[in-house]
Short mmCIF file of C-alpha atoms in Angstrom, two decimals:
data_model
loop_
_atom_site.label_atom_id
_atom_site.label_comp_id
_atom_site.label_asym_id
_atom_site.label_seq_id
_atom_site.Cartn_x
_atom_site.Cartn_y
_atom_site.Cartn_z
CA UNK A 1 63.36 -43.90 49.45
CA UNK A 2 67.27 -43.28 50.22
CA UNK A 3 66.74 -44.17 53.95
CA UNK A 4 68.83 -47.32 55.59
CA UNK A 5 68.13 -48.82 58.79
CA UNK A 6 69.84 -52.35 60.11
CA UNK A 7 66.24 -53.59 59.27
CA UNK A 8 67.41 -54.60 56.42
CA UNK A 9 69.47 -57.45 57.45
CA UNK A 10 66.69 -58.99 60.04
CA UNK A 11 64.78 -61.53 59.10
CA UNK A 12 67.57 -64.07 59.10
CA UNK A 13 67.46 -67.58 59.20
CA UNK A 14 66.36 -68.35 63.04
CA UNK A 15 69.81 -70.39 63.95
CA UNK A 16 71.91 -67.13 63.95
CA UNK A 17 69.10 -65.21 66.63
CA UNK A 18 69.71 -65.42 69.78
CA UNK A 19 67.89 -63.35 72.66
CA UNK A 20 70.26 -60.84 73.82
CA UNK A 21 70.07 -57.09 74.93
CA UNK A 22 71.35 -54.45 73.22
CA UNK A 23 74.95 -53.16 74.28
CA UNK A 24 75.49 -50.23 75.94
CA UNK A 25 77.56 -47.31 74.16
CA UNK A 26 80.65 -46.13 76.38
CA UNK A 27 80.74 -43.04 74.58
CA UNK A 28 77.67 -41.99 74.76
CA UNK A 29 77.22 -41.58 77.88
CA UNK A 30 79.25 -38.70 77.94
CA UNK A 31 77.30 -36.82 75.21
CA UNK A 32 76.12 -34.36 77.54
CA UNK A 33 79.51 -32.68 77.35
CA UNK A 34 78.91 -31.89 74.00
CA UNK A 35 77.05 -28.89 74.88
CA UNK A 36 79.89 -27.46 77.40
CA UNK A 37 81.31 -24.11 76.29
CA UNK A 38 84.43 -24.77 74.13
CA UNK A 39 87.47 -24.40 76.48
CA UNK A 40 90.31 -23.45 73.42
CA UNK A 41 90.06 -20.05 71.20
CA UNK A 42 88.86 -21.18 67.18
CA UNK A 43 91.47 -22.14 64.61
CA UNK A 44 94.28 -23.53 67.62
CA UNK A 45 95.23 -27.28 66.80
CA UNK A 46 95.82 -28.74 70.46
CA UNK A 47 99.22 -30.76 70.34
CA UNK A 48 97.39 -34.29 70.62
CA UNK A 49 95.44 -33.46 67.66
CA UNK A 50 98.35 -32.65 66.02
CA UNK A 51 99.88 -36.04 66.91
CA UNK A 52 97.25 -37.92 65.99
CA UNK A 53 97.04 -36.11 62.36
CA UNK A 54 100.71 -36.89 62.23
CA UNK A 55 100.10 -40.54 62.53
CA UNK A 56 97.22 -40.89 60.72
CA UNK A 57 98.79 -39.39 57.84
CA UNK A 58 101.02 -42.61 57.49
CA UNK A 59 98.00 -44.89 56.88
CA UNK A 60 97.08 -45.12 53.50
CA UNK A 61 94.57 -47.57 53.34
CA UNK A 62 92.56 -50.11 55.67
CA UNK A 63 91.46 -53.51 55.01
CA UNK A 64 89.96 -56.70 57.08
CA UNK A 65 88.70 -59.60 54.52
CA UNK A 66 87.85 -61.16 58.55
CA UNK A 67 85.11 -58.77 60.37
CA UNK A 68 82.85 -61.04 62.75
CA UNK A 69 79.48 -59.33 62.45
CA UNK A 70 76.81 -58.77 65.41
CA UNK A 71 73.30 -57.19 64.96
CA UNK A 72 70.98 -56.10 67.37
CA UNK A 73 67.21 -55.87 67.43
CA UNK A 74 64.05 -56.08 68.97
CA UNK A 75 65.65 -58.06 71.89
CA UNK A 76 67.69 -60.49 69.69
CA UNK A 77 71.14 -60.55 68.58
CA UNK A 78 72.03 -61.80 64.83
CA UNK A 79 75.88 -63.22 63.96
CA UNK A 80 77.16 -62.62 60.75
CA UNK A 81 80.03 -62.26 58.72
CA UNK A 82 81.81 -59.49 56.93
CA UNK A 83 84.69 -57.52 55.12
CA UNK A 84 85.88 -54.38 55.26
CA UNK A 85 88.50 -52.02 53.25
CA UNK A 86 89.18 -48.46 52.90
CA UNK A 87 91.50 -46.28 51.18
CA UNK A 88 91.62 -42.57 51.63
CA UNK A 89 89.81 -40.28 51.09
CA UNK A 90 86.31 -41.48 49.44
CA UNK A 91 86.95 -45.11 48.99
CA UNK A 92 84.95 -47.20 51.67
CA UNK A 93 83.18 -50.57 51.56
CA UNK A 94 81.29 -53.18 54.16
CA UNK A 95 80.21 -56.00 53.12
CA UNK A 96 78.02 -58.51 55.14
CA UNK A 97 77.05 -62.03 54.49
CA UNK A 98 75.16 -64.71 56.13
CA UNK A 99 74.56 -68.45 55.87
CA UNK A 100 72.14 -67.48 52.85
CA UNK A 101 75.21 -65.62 51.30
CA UNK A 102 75.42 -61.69 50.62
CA UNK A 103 73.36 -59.58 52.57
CA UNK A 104 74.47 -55.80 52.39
CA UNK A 105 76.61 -54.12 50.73
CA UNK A 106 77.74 -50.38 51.45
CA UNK A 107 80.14 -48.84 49.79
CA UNK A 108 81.93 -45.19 48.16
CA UNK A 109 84.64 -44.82 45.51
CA UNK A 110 85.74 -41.41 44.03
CA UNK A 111 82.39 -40.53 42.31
CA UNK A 112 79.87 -42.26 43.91
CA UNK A 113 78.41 -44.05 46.77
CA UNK A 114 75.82 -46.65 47.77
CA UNK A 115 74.00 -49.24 49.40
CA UNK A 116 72.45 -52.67 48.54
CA UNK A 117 70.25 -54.95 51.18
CA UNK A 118 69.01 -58.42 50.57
CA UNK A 119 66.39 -57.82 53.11
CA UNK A 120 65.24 -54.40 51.62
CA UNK A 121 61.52 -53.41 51.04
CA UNK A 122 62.18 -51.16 48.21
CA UNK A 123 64.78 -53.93 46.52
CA UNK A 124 67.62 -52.75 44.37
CA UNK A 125 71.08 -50.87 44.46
CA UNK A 126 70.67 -47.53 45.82
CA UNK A 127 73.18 -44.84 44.72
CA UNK A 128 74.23 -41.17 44.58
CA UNK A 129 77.14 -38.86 43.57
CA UNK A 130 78.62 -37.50 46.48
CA UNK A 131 77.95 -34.08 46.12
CA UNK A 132 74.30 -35.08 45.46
CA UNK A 133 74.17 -36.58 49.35
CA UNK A 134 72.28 -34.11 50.48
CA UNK A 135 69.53 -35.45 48.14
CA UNK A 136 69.35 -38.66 49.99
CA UNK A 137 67.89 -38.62 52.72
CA UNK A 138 70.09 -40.79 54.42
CA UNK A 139 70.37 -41.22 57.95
CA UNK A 140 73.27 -39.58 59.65
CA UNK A 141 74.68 -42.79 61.11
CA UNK A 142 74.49 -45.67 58.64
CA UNK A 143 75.96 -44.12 55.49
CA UNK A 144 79.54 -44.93 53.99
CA UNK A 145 80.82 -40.79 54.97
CA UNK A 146 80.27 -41.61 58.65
CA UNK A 147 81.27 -45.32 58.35
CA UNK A 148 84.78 -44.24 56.73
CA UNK A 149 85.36 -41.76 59.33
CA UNK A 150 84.23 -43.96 62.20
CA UNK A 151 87.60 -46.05 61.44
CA UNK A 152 89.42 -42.94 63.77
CA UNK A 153 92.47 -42.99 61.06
CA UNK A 154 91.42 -39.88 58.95
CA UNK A 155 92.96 -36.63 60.02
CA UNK A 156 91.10 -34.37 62.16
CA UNK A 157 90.66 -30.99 60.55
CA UNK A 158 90.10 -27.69 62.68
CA UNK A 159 87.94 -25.28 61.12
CA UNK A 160 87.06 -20.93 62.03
CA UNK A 161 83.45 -22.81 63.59
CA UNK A 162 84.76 -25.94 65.29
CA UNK A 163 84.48 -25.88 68.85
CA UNK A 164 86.90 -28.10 71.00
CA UNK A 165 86.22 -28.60 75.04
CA UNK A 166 88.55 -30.50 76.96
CA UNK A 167 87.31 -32.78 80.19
CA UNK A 168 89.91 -34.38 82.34
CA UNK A 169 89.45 -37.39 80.71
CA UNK A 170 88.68 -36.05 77.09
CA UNK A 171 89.61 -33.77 74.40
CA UNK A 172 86.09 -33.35 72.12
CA UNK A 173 86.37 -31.91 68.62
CA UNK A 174 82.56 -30.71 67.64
CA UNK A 175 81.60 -29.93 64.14
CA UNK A 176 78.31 -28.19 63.10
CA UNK A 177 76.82 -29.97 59.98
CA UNK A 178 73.64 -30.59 58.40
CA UNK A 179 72.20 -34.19 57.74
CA UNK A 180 71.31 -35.41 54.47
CA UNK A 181 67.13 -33.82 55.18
CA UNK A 182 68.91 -30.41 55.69
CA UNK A 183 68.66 -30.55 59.83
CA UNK A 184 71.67 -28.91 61.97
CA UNK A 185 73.41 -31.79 63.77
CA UNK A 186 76.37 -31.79 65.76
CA UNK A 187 79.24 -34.85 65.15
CA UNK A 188 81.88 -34.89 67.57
CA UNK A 189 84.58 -36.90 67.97
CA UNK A 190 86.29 -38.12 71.45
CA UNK A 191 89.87 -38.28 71.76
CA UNK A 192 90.94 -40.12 75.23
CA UNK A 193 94.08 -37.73 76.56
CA UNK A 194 95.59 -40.53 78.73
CA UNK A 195 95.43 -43.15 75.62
CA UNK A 196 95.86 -40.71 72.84
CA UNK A 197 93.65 -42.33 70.30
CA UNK A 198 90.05 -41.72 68.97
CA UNK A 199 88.12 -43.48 71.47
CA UNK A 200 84.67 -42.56 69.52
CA UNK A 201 82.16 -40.50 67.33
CA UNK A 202 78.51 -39.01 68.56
CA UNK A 203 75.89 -37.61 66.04
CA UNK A 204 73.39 -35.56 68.00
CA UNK A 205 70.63 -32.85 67.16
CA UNK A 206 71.15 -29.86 67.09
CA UNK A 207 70.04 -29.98 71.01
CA UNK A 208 72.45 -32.38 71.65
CA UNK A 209 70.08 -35.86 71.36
CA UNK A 210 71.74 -38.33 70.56
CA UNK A 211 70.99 -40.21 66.62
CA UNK A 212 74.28 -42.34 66.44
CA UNK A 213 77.65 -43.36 68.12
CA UNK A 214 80.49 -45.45 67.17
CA UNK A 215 82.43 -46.52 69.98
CA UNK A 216 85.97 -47.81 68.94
CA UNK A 217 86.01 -50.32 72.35
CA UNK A 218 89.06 -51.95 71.59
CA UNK A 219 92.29 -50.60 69.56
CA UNK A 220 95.65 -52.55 69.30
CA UNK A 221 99.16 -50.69 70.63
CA UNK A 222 99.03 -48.18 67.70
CA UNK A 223 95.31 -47.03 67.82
CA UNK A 224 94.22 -49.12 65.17
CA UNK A 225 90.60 -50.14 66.05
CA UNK A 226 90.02 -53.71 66.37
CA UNK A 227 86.36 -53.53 67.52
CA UNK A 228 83.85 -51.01 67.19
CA UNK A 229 80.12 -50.94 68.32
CA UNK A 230 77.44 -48.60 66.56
CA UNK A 231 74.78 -47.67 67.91
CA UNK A 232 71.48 -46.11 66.32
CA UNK A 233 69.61 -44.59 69.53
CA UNK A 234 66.41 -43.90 68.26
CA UNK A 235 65.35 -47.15 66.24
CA UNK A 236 67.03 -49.27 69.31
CA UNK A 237 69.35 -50.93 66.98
CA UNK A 238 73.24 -51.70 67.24
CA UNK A 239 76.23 -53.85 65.00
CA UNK A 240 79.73 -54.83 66.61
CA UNK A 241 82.27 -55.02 63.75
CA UNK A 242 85.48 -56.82 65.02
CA UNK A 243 88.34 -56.59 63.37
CA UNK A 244 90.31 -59.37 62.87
CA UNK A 245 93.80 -59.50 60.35
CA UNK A 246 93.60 -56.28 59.63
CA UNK A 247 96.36 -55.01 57.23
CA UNK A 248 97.57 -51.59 56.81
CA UNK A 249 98.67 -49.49 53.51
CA UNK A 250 98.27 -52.12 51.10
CA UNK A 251 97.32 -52.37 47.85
CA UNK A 252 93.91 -52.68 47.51
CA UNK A 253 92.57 -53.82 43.69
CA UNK A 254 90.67 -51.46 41.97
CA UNK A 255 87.73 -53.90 41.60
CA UNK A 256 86.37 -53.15 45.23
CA UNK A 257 85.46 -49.62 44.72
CA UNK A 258 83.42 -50.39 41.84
CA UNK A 259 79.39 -50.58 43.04
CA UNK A 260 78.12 -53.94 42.64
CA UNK A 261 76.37 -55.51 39.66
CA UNK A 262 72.86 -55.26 41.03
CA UNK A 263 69.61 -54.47 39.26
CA UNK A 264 68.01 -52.08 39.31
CA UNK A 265 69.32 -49.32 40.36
CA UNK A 266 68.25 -46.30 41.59
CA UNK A 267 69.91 -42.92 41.84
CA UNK A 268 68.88 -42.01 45.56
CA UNK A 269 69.40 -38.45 44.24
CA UNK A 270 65.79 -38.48 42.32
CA UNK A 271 63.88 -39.72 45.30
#
């Protein structure tokens, strides 16, 4: 199985549906400059990336026990509830409720990582080691790696094959990667020059079609996201996570990065 889609929190009771059309991703629609020749020579951090990394290496951790919750699909919008936390570098977890109580849980500690759905067809706790992720199957957006990164507060990390192209408006950082089925795919992040923040994240093929964005729409005065909208272009599907209390390097109990006591589960790695 090992594949996650926001499917699996549809089908909720009907007085959280309302009709509503999808949002449209800022970010994306720049993902035609993706494909631009890079515009600095390999291995040169620009200064803003630098600054960035510099602030980003004083936050420790992440966490928001308030995240209002919007799905979209099929022409209908869902509200829901949710928390979020994060400590660097592997420790990540979402969870989403409803009226009806939990409804997913996705998560990564040092080890391990995972995903749980009450709405899921193949029902159980789906996990993996990390360095069995390629194993998965997973999709490139909706998986705890790009979820954790997504937050814009990791450092950005220049490598001999990452190509960076700068736009009036943008500096672009593009990695080639491969997805958890072994496909080439380009993620790039979006840094806005005149803001100086992450402003969002594009995974495309390796032809530059677009398979997922996260747009951070709305950060507070020291880049800390406070809403973000994903977007999963092929299935038509989106969730808005806003951020509300969110508190910064604090102790967060060891308790959330353990997986959750769900039966059965299923190593994703022996699909």
């Amino acid at each position: 199985m090992g594949i996650i889609t926001l499917t699996m929190l549809i089908g909720l009771v009907t007085w959280v549906k309302l009709i509503d059309p999808i949002p449209q991703s800022q970010v994306i629609q720049k993902s035609n400059e993706i494909q631009k020749p890079p515009t600095k020579p390999p291995l040169v951090i620009p200064n803003l990336v630098q600054r960035l990394n510099e602030r980003n290496k004083t936050i420790t951790s992440f966490l928001c026990d308030d995240v209002k919750v919007k799905v979209w699909q099929d022409g209908s919008r869902y509200n829901l509830s949710g928390k979020v936390c994060y400590e660097k570098q592997k420790r990540f977890r979402l969870q989403i409720s409803s009226i009806m109580g939990d409804e997913l849980d996705l998560g990564s500690n040092d080890d391990l990582f995972w995903y749980w759905s009450r709405r899921d067809p193949d029902p159980g706790l789906h996990y993996a080691k990390h360095e069995d992720y390629g194993k998965t199957r997973l999709k490139s957006g909706f998986n705890p790696h790009f979820m954790m990164r997504s937050l814009g507060i990791t450092e950005i990390v220049i490598l001999e094959d990452t190509k960076i192209v700068e736009t009036e408006e943008d500096l672009i950082i593009v990695y080639l990667r491969k997805n958890a089925k072994g496909d080439k795919i380009l993620v790039s992040i979006f840094i806005d020059k005149s803001e100086e923040r992450i402003s969002g994240f594009i995974v495309t093929d390796i032809n530059g079609v677009p398979q997922a964005s996260a747009d951070i729409q709305k950060c507070d005065e020291n880049g800390i996201p406070i809403k973000i909208l994903y977007v999963w272009h092929s299935e038509n599907q989106a969730l808005l996570l806003e951020f509300r209390k969110t508190e910064l390097n604090k102790d967060i109990s060891v308790q959330k990065w353990e997986m959750p006591n769900k039966r059965p589960k299923l190593n994703m790695a022996d699909d």
